[in-house]
XYZ file of C-alpha atoms in Angstrom:
531
model
C 77.610 233.941 137.963
C 76.046 233.358 141.430
C 77.540 235.398 144.274
C 79.519 233.322 146.802
C 78.508 233.696 150.452
C 81.048 233.237 153.224
C 80.464 230.170 155.448
C 80.627 232.352 158.562
C 77.821 234.539 157.225
C 75.750 231.455 156.378
C 76.204 230.257 159.953
C 74.766 233.540 161.290
C 71.853 233.378 158.847
C 71.072 229.812 159.878
C 71.256 230.737 163.587
C 68.827 233.658 163.122
C 66.503 231.485 161.037
C 66.357 228.701 163.656
C 65.824 231.116 166.558
C 63.029 233.031 164.789
C 59.511 232.252 166.018
C 56.994 230.432 163.818
C 55.748 232.735 161.054
C 58.849 234.992 161.074
C 61.411 232.672 159.422
C 60.568 233.957 155.934
C 61.200 237.541 157.072
C 64.650 236.539 158.372
C 65.611 235.172 154.968
C 64.168 238.265 153.262
C 66.228 240.631 155.429
C 69.481 238.694 155.059
C 68.983 238.434 151.248
C 68.677 242.221 151.105
C 71.847 242.723 153.151
C 73.853 240.286 151.002
C 72.436 241.470 147.671
C 71.193 238.048 146.563
C 67.781 236.593 145.908
C 65.896 234.631 148.534
C 66.096 231.481 146.400
C 69.895 231.815 146.184
C 70.152 232.187 149.944
C 67.897 229.160 150.549
C 70.053 227.023 148.236
C 73.241 228.147 149.988
C 72.061 227.232 153.487
C 73.468 223.899 154.738
C 70.900 221.159 154.918
C 70.551 218.803 157.833
C 70.423 215.081 157.174
C 67.071 214.030 155.834
C 65.502 211.236 157.856
C 63.620 208.677 155.836
C 60.545 207.278 157.515
C 59.970 203.546 157.505
C 57.072 202.058 155.535
C 54.066 201.308 157.718
C 52.631 198.734 155.282
C 54.813 195.654 155.044
C 55.803 194.603 151.519
C 54.258 197.659 149.855
C 57.403 198.422 147.849
C 57.419 194.983 146.190
C 53.712 195.343 145.434
C 54.327 198.813 144.010
C 56.835 197.355 141.545
C 54.197 194.820 140.429
C 51.637 197.599 139.900
C 54.208 199.652 137.986
C 54.893 196.690 135.703
C 51.159 196.301 134.985
C 50.830 200.032 134.292
C 53.573 199.786 131.671
C 52.202 196.718 129.869
C 50.771 198.650 126.854
C 53.149 199.825 124.088
C 55.065 202.957 125.035
C 53.390 205.165 122.425
C 49.924 204.162 123.766
C 50.491 205.472 127.285
C 50.076 203.787 130.676
C 47.220 202.063 132.472
C 45.876 204.101 135.373
C 47.017 203.135 138.861
C 43.470 202.357 139.959
C 42.988 199.962 137.031
C 46.401 198.374 137.593
C 45.548 197.674 141.266
C 42.239 196.014 140.284
C 43.978 193.901 137.651
C 46.728 192.880 140.076
C 44.191 191.803 142.713
C 42.035 189.919 140.195
C 45.062 188.020 138.849
C 46.499 187.173 142.253
C 49.540 189.442 141.892
C 48.831 191.419 145.107
C 48.220 190.142 148.636
C 44.709 190.709 149.966
C 46.124 192.921 152.744
C 46.973 195.585 150.139
C 43.471 195.753 148.645
C 42.469 198.821 150.705
C 45.576 200.919 149.955
C 44.622 204.185 148.258
C 45.791 204.792 144.684
C 47.545 208.013 145.770
C 49.636 205.973 148.219
C 50.572 203.594 145.406
C 51.588 206.548 143.201
C 53.813 207.975 145.966
C 55.520 204.630 146.604
C 55.984 204.026 142.854
C 57.683 207.430 142.555
C 60.072 206.417 145.324
C 60.985 202.922 144.126
C 60.725 203.274 140.321
C 59.786 206.699 139.044
C 57.980 205.990 135.777
C 58.432 209.583 134.652
C 62.152 209.052 134.124
C 62.915 208.645 130.426
C 65.394 206.144 129.085
C 68.912 207.323 128.437
C 69.699 207.263 124.745
C 73.005 206.984 122.928
C 73.850 209.506 120.229
C 75.540 208.124 117.141
C 76.921 209.623 113.975
C 78.227 208.155 110.760
C 82.006 208.367 110.434
C 81.986 210.049 107.030
C 79.613 211.805 104.614
C 77.311 209.605 102.509
C 77.910 206.642 104.789
C 74.260 206.557 105.906
C 71.217 208.381 104.551
C 67.882 208.569 106.408
C 64.844 208.663 104.091
C 61.188 209.332 104.828
C 58.038 210.834 103.364
C 55.227 212.841 104.920
C 52.211 214.901 103.888
C 52.262 218.677 104.081
C 50.804 220.139 107.243
C 49.527 223.434 105.810
C 49.057 223.091 102.021
C 46.596 221.245 99.829
C 46.235 220.821 96.042
C 43.667 223.398 94.882
C 43.705 222.911 91.099
C 45.631 221.589 88.117
C 46.769 223.944 85.356
C 46.566 223.004 81.639
C 50.357 222.605 81.455
C 50.278 219.992 84.223
C 51.452 222.305 86.992
C 49.601 222.291 90.318
C 48.352 225.241 92.359
C 48.445 224.926 96.157
C 46.528 226.836 98.827
C 46.774 227.067 102.601
C 44.376 225.541 105.083
C 44.330 225.821 108.842
C 43.329 222.172 109.322
C 42.623 220.702 112.718
C 44.777 219.201 115.421
C 45.987 215.719 114.399
C 44.022 215.987 111.138
C 45.956 217.015 108.061
C 44.720 218.078 104.618
C 41.095 218.473 105.549
C 40.041 220.177 102.249
C 39.074 217.790 99.464
C 42.080 217.661 97.076
C 41.970 217.718 93.284
C 41.924 214.212 91.762
C 42.673 212.810 95.219
C 46.162 214.356 95.128
C 47.930 215.731 98.179
C 51.254 217.555 98.588
C 53.776 215.013 99.813
C 57.284 215.857 100.984
C 60.085 213.355 100.513
C 63.259 214.083 102.447
C 66.773 212.764 102.991
C 69.245 213.476 105.798
C 72.947 212.664 105.681
C 73.743 211.080 109.055
C 77.293 212.455 109.311
C 76.733 216.088 108.373
C 73.026 216.538 109.092
C 72.499 218.045 105.623
C 68.845 217.813 104.700
C 67.371 217.775 101.166
C 63.688 217.469 100.349
C 61.088 218.430 97.776
C 57.314 218.510 97.346
C 55.402 216.269 94.933
C 51.704 215.868 94.146
C 50.579 212.300 94.823
C 47.628 210.306 96.114
C 49.751 208.802 98.870
C 53.202 207.590 99.758
C 54.447 205.162 97.121
C 57.603 203.255 96.271
C 57.768 204.945 92.857
C 57.735 208.478 94.267
C 60.292 207.485 96.920
C 62.698 206.090 94.351
C 62.150 208.990 91.956
C 63.063 211.345 94.812
C 66.202 209.344 95.643
C 67.255 209.429 91.989
C 66.958 213.237 92.135
C 68.616 213.530 95.566
C 71.588 211.314 94.635
C 72.098 213.035 91.286
C 74.141 216.207 90.875
C 71.893 219.168 90.003
C 71.515 222.891 90.628
C 68.794 222.522 93.276
C 71.172 221.356 96.005
C 74.811 220.622 96.774
C 74.541 217.130 98.264
C 74.761 214.249 95.791
C 76.168 210.737 95.524
C 75.192 207.190 96.387
C 75.406 206.335 100.103
C 76.866 203.192 101.578
C 73.701 202.511 103.593
C 70.112 203.711 103.605
C 67.689 203.728 106.530
C 63.925 204.158 106.365
C 60.756 202.932 108.011
C 58.746 199.958 106.797
C 56.891 202.033 104.211
C 55.911 201.232 100.612
C 59.487 201.567 99.316
C 61.149 199.191 101.760
C 58.230 196.765 101.445
C 58.354 196.670 97.641
C 60.278 194.130 95.591
C 61.900 196.518 93.113
C 63.511 198.957 95.572
C 65.714 196.499 97.544
C 66.809 194.892 94.267
C 67.715 198.333 92.853
C 69.635 199.247 96.020
C 71.515 195.964 95.777
C 72.650 196.665 92.211
C 73.773 200.151 93.255
C 75.770 198.673 96.144
C 73.612 200.334 98.822
C 72.981 198.291 101.971
C 69.620 198.595 103.758
C 70.068 199.355 107.456
C 67.613 197.394 109.644
C 64.746 199.531 110.900
C 62.284 199.037 113.741
C 58.723 200.310 113.196
C 57.513 203.017 115.625
C 61.047 203.475 116.990
C 61.208 207.254 117.326
C 64.825 207.242 118.536
C 66.180 205.412 115.491
C 64.222 207.607 113.040
C 64.669 210.915 114.891
C 67.222 212.294 112.422
C 64.628 212.315 109.648
C 61.418 212.680 111.690
C 62.590 215.825 113.515
C 63.202 217.863 110.299
C 59.517 217.445 109.343
C 58.408 219.356 112.446
C 61.114 221.973 111.846
C 60.024 222.330 108.230
C 56.366 222.889 109.092
C 57.188 225.416 111.805
C 59.920 227.349 109.979
C 58.950 227.038 106.332
C 55.199 226.482 105.981
C 53.816 228.488 108.929
C 55.242 231.892 107.791
C 52.945 231.716 104.736
C 50.017 232.437 107.091
C 51.283 236.041 107.504
C 49.820 236.785 104.066
C 47.132 239.455 104.452
C 44.443 237.180 103.032
C 46.052 233.763 103.400
C 42.816 231.946 102.536
C 43.115 233.265 98.967
C 46.894 232.881 98.743
C 47.992 230.586 95.902
C 51.383 229.243 94.913
C 52.448 226.775 92.250
C 54.213 223.567 93.161
C 57.321 224.650 91.265
C 57.519 228.002 93.071
C 56.950 226.320 96.422
C 59.861 223.957 95.747
C 62.076 226.864 94.639
C 61.507 228.670 97.926
C 61.832 225.354 99.765
C 65.317 224.846 98.321
C 66.346 228.330 99.525
C 65.087 227.462 102.999
C 67.081 224.203 102.962
C 70.207 226.092 101.946
C 69.802 228.332 105.018
C 69.105 225.298 107.202
C 72.197 223.450 105.986
C 74.403 226.484 106.667
C 73.719 226.208 110.395
C 76.242 224.766 112.824
C 76.861 221.044 112.957
C 75.163 219.347 115.886
C 78.443 217.959 117.314
C 81.270 219.714 115.505
C 80.375 223.259 116.539
C 83.192 224.930 114.580
C 81.788 223.987 111.146
C 78.354 224.129 109.558
C 76.489 221.155 108.150
C 77.271 221.651 104.491
C 80.987 222.116 105.267
C 80.887 218.837 107.191
C 79.463 217.150 104.084
C 82.070 218.780 101.822
C 84.734 216.772 103.666
C 83.754 213.939 101.338
C 86.256 215.405 98.869
C 89.044 214.464 101.293
C 87.840 210.843 101.086
C 87.966 210.606 97.314
C 84.667 212.307 96.491
C 81.022 211.252 96.197
C 80.050 208.180 94.173
C 78.039 209.473 91.222
C 74.693 207.909 90.387
C 74.814 206.201 86.956
C 72.934 208.043 84.224
C 69.314 206.911 83.855
C 69.751 204.581 86.843
C 66.090 204.990 87.741
C 65.130 203.331 84.464
C 66.701 200.067 85.617
C 64.212 199.649 88.474
C 62.179 196.541 87.695
C 59.518 194.281 89.093
C 59.743 190.510 88.661
C 57.182 187.733 88.147
C 57.485 184.017 87.421
C 55.480 182.834 84.394
C 55.137 179.706 82.214
C 55.320 180.153 78.451
C 52.859 178.016 76.501
C 53.599 176.182 73.254
C 53.198 179.422 71.312
C 55.618 181.329 73.587
C 52.756 183.385 75.054
C 52.207 184.402 78.691
C 49.734 186.634 80.524
C 50.530 189.523 82.872
C 47.804 191.729 84.383
C 45.316 190.213 81.905
C 47.474 191.254 78.940
C 49.000 188.671 76.582
C 52.664 188.924 75.591
C 54.774 186.852 73.188
C 58.417 185.787 73.471
C 60.292 185.156 70.256
C 62.699 182.225 70.305
C 61.386 180.496 73.457
C 58.312 178.452 74.336
C 57.121 175.832 76.828
C 59.479 177.064 79.558
C 59.414 178.704 82.958
C 60.766 182.258 82.853
C 61.201 185.357 85.022
C 59.461 188.429 83.615
C 61.186 191.755 84.355
C 59.141 194.896 83.802
C 60.524 198.424 84.163
C 58.894 200.595 86.825
C 59.874 203.912 85.245
C 60.341 202.729 81.650
C 57.905 200.831 79.450
C 60.188 197.893 78.770
C 59.962 194.173 79.457
C 62.292 191.182 79.114
C 62.119 187.533 80.167
C 64.901 185.320 81.490
C 64.890 181.562 81.051
C 64.992 180.051 84.557
C 67.126 177.133 83.327
C 69.702 178.748 81.025
C 69.573 182.369 82.265
C 69.338 183.628 78.673
C 67.366 186.845 78.096
C 64.643 187.297 75.458
C 62.705 190.305 74.216
C 58.964 190.532 74.781
C 56.347 191.710 72.284
C 52.629 192.285 72.482
C 50.860 189.123 71.370
C 48.818 189.306 68.154
C 47.348 186.096 66.660
C 47.747 185.415 62.933
C 44.876 186.393 60.705
C 42.836 183.795 58.916
C 44.914 182.316 56.133
C 48.229 183.614 57.511
C 50.906 181.161 58.550
C 54.238 181.741 60.217
C 56.951 179.136 60.106
C 58.936 178.359 63.232
C 62.365 176.812 63.539
C 62.345 173.064 64.021
C 63.051 171.921 67.556
C 65.648 169.174 68.179
C 62.810 166.668 68.521
C 61.446 167.407 65.052
C 64.939 167.141 63.561
C 65.552 163.769 65.240
C 62.146 162.476 64.131
C 62.936 163.326 60.511
C 66.295 161.593 60.753
C 64.631 158.521 62.247
C 62.182 158.321 59.350
C 65.096 158.072 56.916
C 66.579 154.990 58.586
C 65.952 151.829 56.462
C 65.968 148.112 57.277
C 65.032 148.480 60.950
C 63.222 145.652 62.846
C 61.945 145.299 66.431
C 64.088 142.555 67.985
C 63.032 143.141 71.562
C 61.242 140.529 73.711
C 61.493 137.703 71.199
C 63.074 135.020 73.426
C 62.754 134.324 77.143
C 65.843 135.017 79.218
C 67.709 131.813 80.203
C 68.179 131.272 83.948
C 71.698 130.644 85.183
C 72.517 126.972 85.789
C 74.606 127.896 88.820
C 71.649 129.277 90.783
C 69.026 127.063 92.430
C 65.838 128.939 93.143
C 64.027 128.128 96.427
C 60.252 127.739 95.976
C 58.182 130.522 97.521
C 56.215 129.454 100.572
C 52.429 129.641 100.408
C 50.213 130.690 103.345
C 46.732 129.290 104.014
C 44.243 130.786 101.567
C 41.826 133.378 102.861
C 38.157 132.546 103.043
C 36.232 134.493 100.480
C 32.580 135.346 100.917
C 30.419 134.226 98.075
C 27.723 136.825 97.379
C 25.785 134.201 95.387
C 25.631 131.638 98.259
C 22.126 130.948 99.748
C 23.380 129.065 102.864
C 24.188 132.254 104.816
C 22.352 135.121 106.465
C 22.338 138.595 105.037
C 23.246 140.160 108.401
C 24.221 139.252 111.960
C 20.926 140.625 113.304
C 18.947 138.238 111.156
C 21.125 135.315 112.253
C 20.687 136.221 115.963
C 16.878 136.386 115.621
C 16.726 132.872 114.136
C 19.114 131.630 116.809
C 16.790 132.951 119.572
C 13.766 131.271 117.945
C 15.556 127.946 117.693
C 16.792 128.120 121.304
C 13.424 128.954 122.789
C 14.806 131.283 125.481
C 16.443 134.758 125.699
C 20.196 135.022 126.155
C 21.805 137.581 128.450
C 24.035 140.360 127.065
C 27.315 138.537 127.640
C 26.037 135.335 126.022
C 24.684 137.249 123.024
C 28.085 138.847 122.420
C 29.810 135.458 122.549
C 27.257 133.803 120.221
C 27.470 136.745 117.797
C 31.259 136.391 117.619
C 30.956 132.647 116.810
C 28.364 133.261 114.102
C 30.511 135.970 112.555
C 33.589 133.744 112.555
C 31.567 131.091 110.676
C 30.504 133.603 108.014
C 26.825 133.802 109.079
C 26.259 130.166 108.029
C 22.636 128.965 108.441
C 23.789 125.417 109.137
C 26.149 126.618 111.872
C 23.384 128.684 113.517
C 21.028 125.688 113.553
C 23.703 123.347 114.956
C 24.783 125.858 117.596
C 21.181 126.485 118.689
C 20.674 122.740 119.086
C 23.831 122.327 121.163
C 22.880 125.238 123.436
C 19.368 123.871 123.945
C 20.691 120.401 124.842
C 23.220 121.860 127.271
C 20.501 123.944 128.970
C 18.199 120.928 129.425
C 21.081 118.888 130.831
C 21.763 121.557 133.461
C 18.077 121.785 134.410
C 17.618 118.008 134.863
C 21.046 117.377 136.295
């Protein structure tokens, strides 16, 4: 605890410090710190401070402009970083966001003003949350191993892993066997902080591996203590949450999917942070092996030691309830009635669904393979195929009835298979047995009612119909206008040509009309000349 200094003593120290000449003030503090038995920093902090005087800005409006530049600097996504101040100033000037008077302000001045008005180094305050009870919310995620790679596959199907130093931001540099990499799938209970995870060999993160891990994590087994179906599950927008089968499986189990925002490190911190802890505390100690480059370990042995590490991790204190450890916080689920057990073979009920049309033979195609449905044909169905079990059924979209599916095999030559008669065939046979039938339809005209007087329908003037066989008409308007000009003996202006063309068109390009019109125009022209 820091030593308290009497106010009277501080007054004497401050008096000596102020009266000391330039260059000797530090020595005054050094001497007084020795007398009082405290450090110089402690004595400096204890001295009363005079009121700090804030100088006025010499450039008018620079604070408002600094806020504009700060906004431009922060335009990129948060995880991408900020635009430099120099670039932000150029962009602000080019887009008319800064007055021309601020064009010559140095970037260092902008940085200083930005720190005063809106320090961009200040991080956002976050709110801590915690589920109210165990198994209320589980965080799920998958990640590749930081230090191990798949070195070889043993005849019994087991995998052998080796260490690699890798490079910064570049994981699993060595070429893996069969394209496989060690993936770690993990789960964190939001209330207790209990973490369970295991390694698998896979080409990449997949919905199948995710769901297989959850089936193991939610089941009761000797590898861990946590088990039971949660009320909600939270994960990023990876293959599992993007697949069709996983959300449907969660729905049947009664597990709600908590909304998730991609690249939101705060919302995924409870599962993302354990990955870093795991690499630092579990994987890195393997490098202490004398010749770590030749060190080998099977996937099963790595998981066995991984489970021991998780047991130690889960025995640490709870992050909020400091009087209990994490696994004890999860064990409180017994006070709430216990954990909801996962149904046996629940993973086998995970399915994918397609819509297909059965043909007349009850056959449909899926992934270029033909299948046959017994008892249904010529109908739209939903095809359900097991993800973890080689089983398939179809459901009639109209009736909802389920039917088994078989591999399609056509009959051999000379083989025949009888099918049950459809209702149509049965009705047709019954109709053929009816005797003495005659068609009595449309024999007599219907008689109009004597009480109704029908008003005759009015008739419009008939349309004129061009006769393609007529010889008293021109083939085109251009041809008619050329003959008209010859008959007139003079050239018409543009306005007159348009008017004459409209008249000729209205009279259906008639040769007689063109000749009569040309004569009338010629007579009218001569009358105007002589008159």
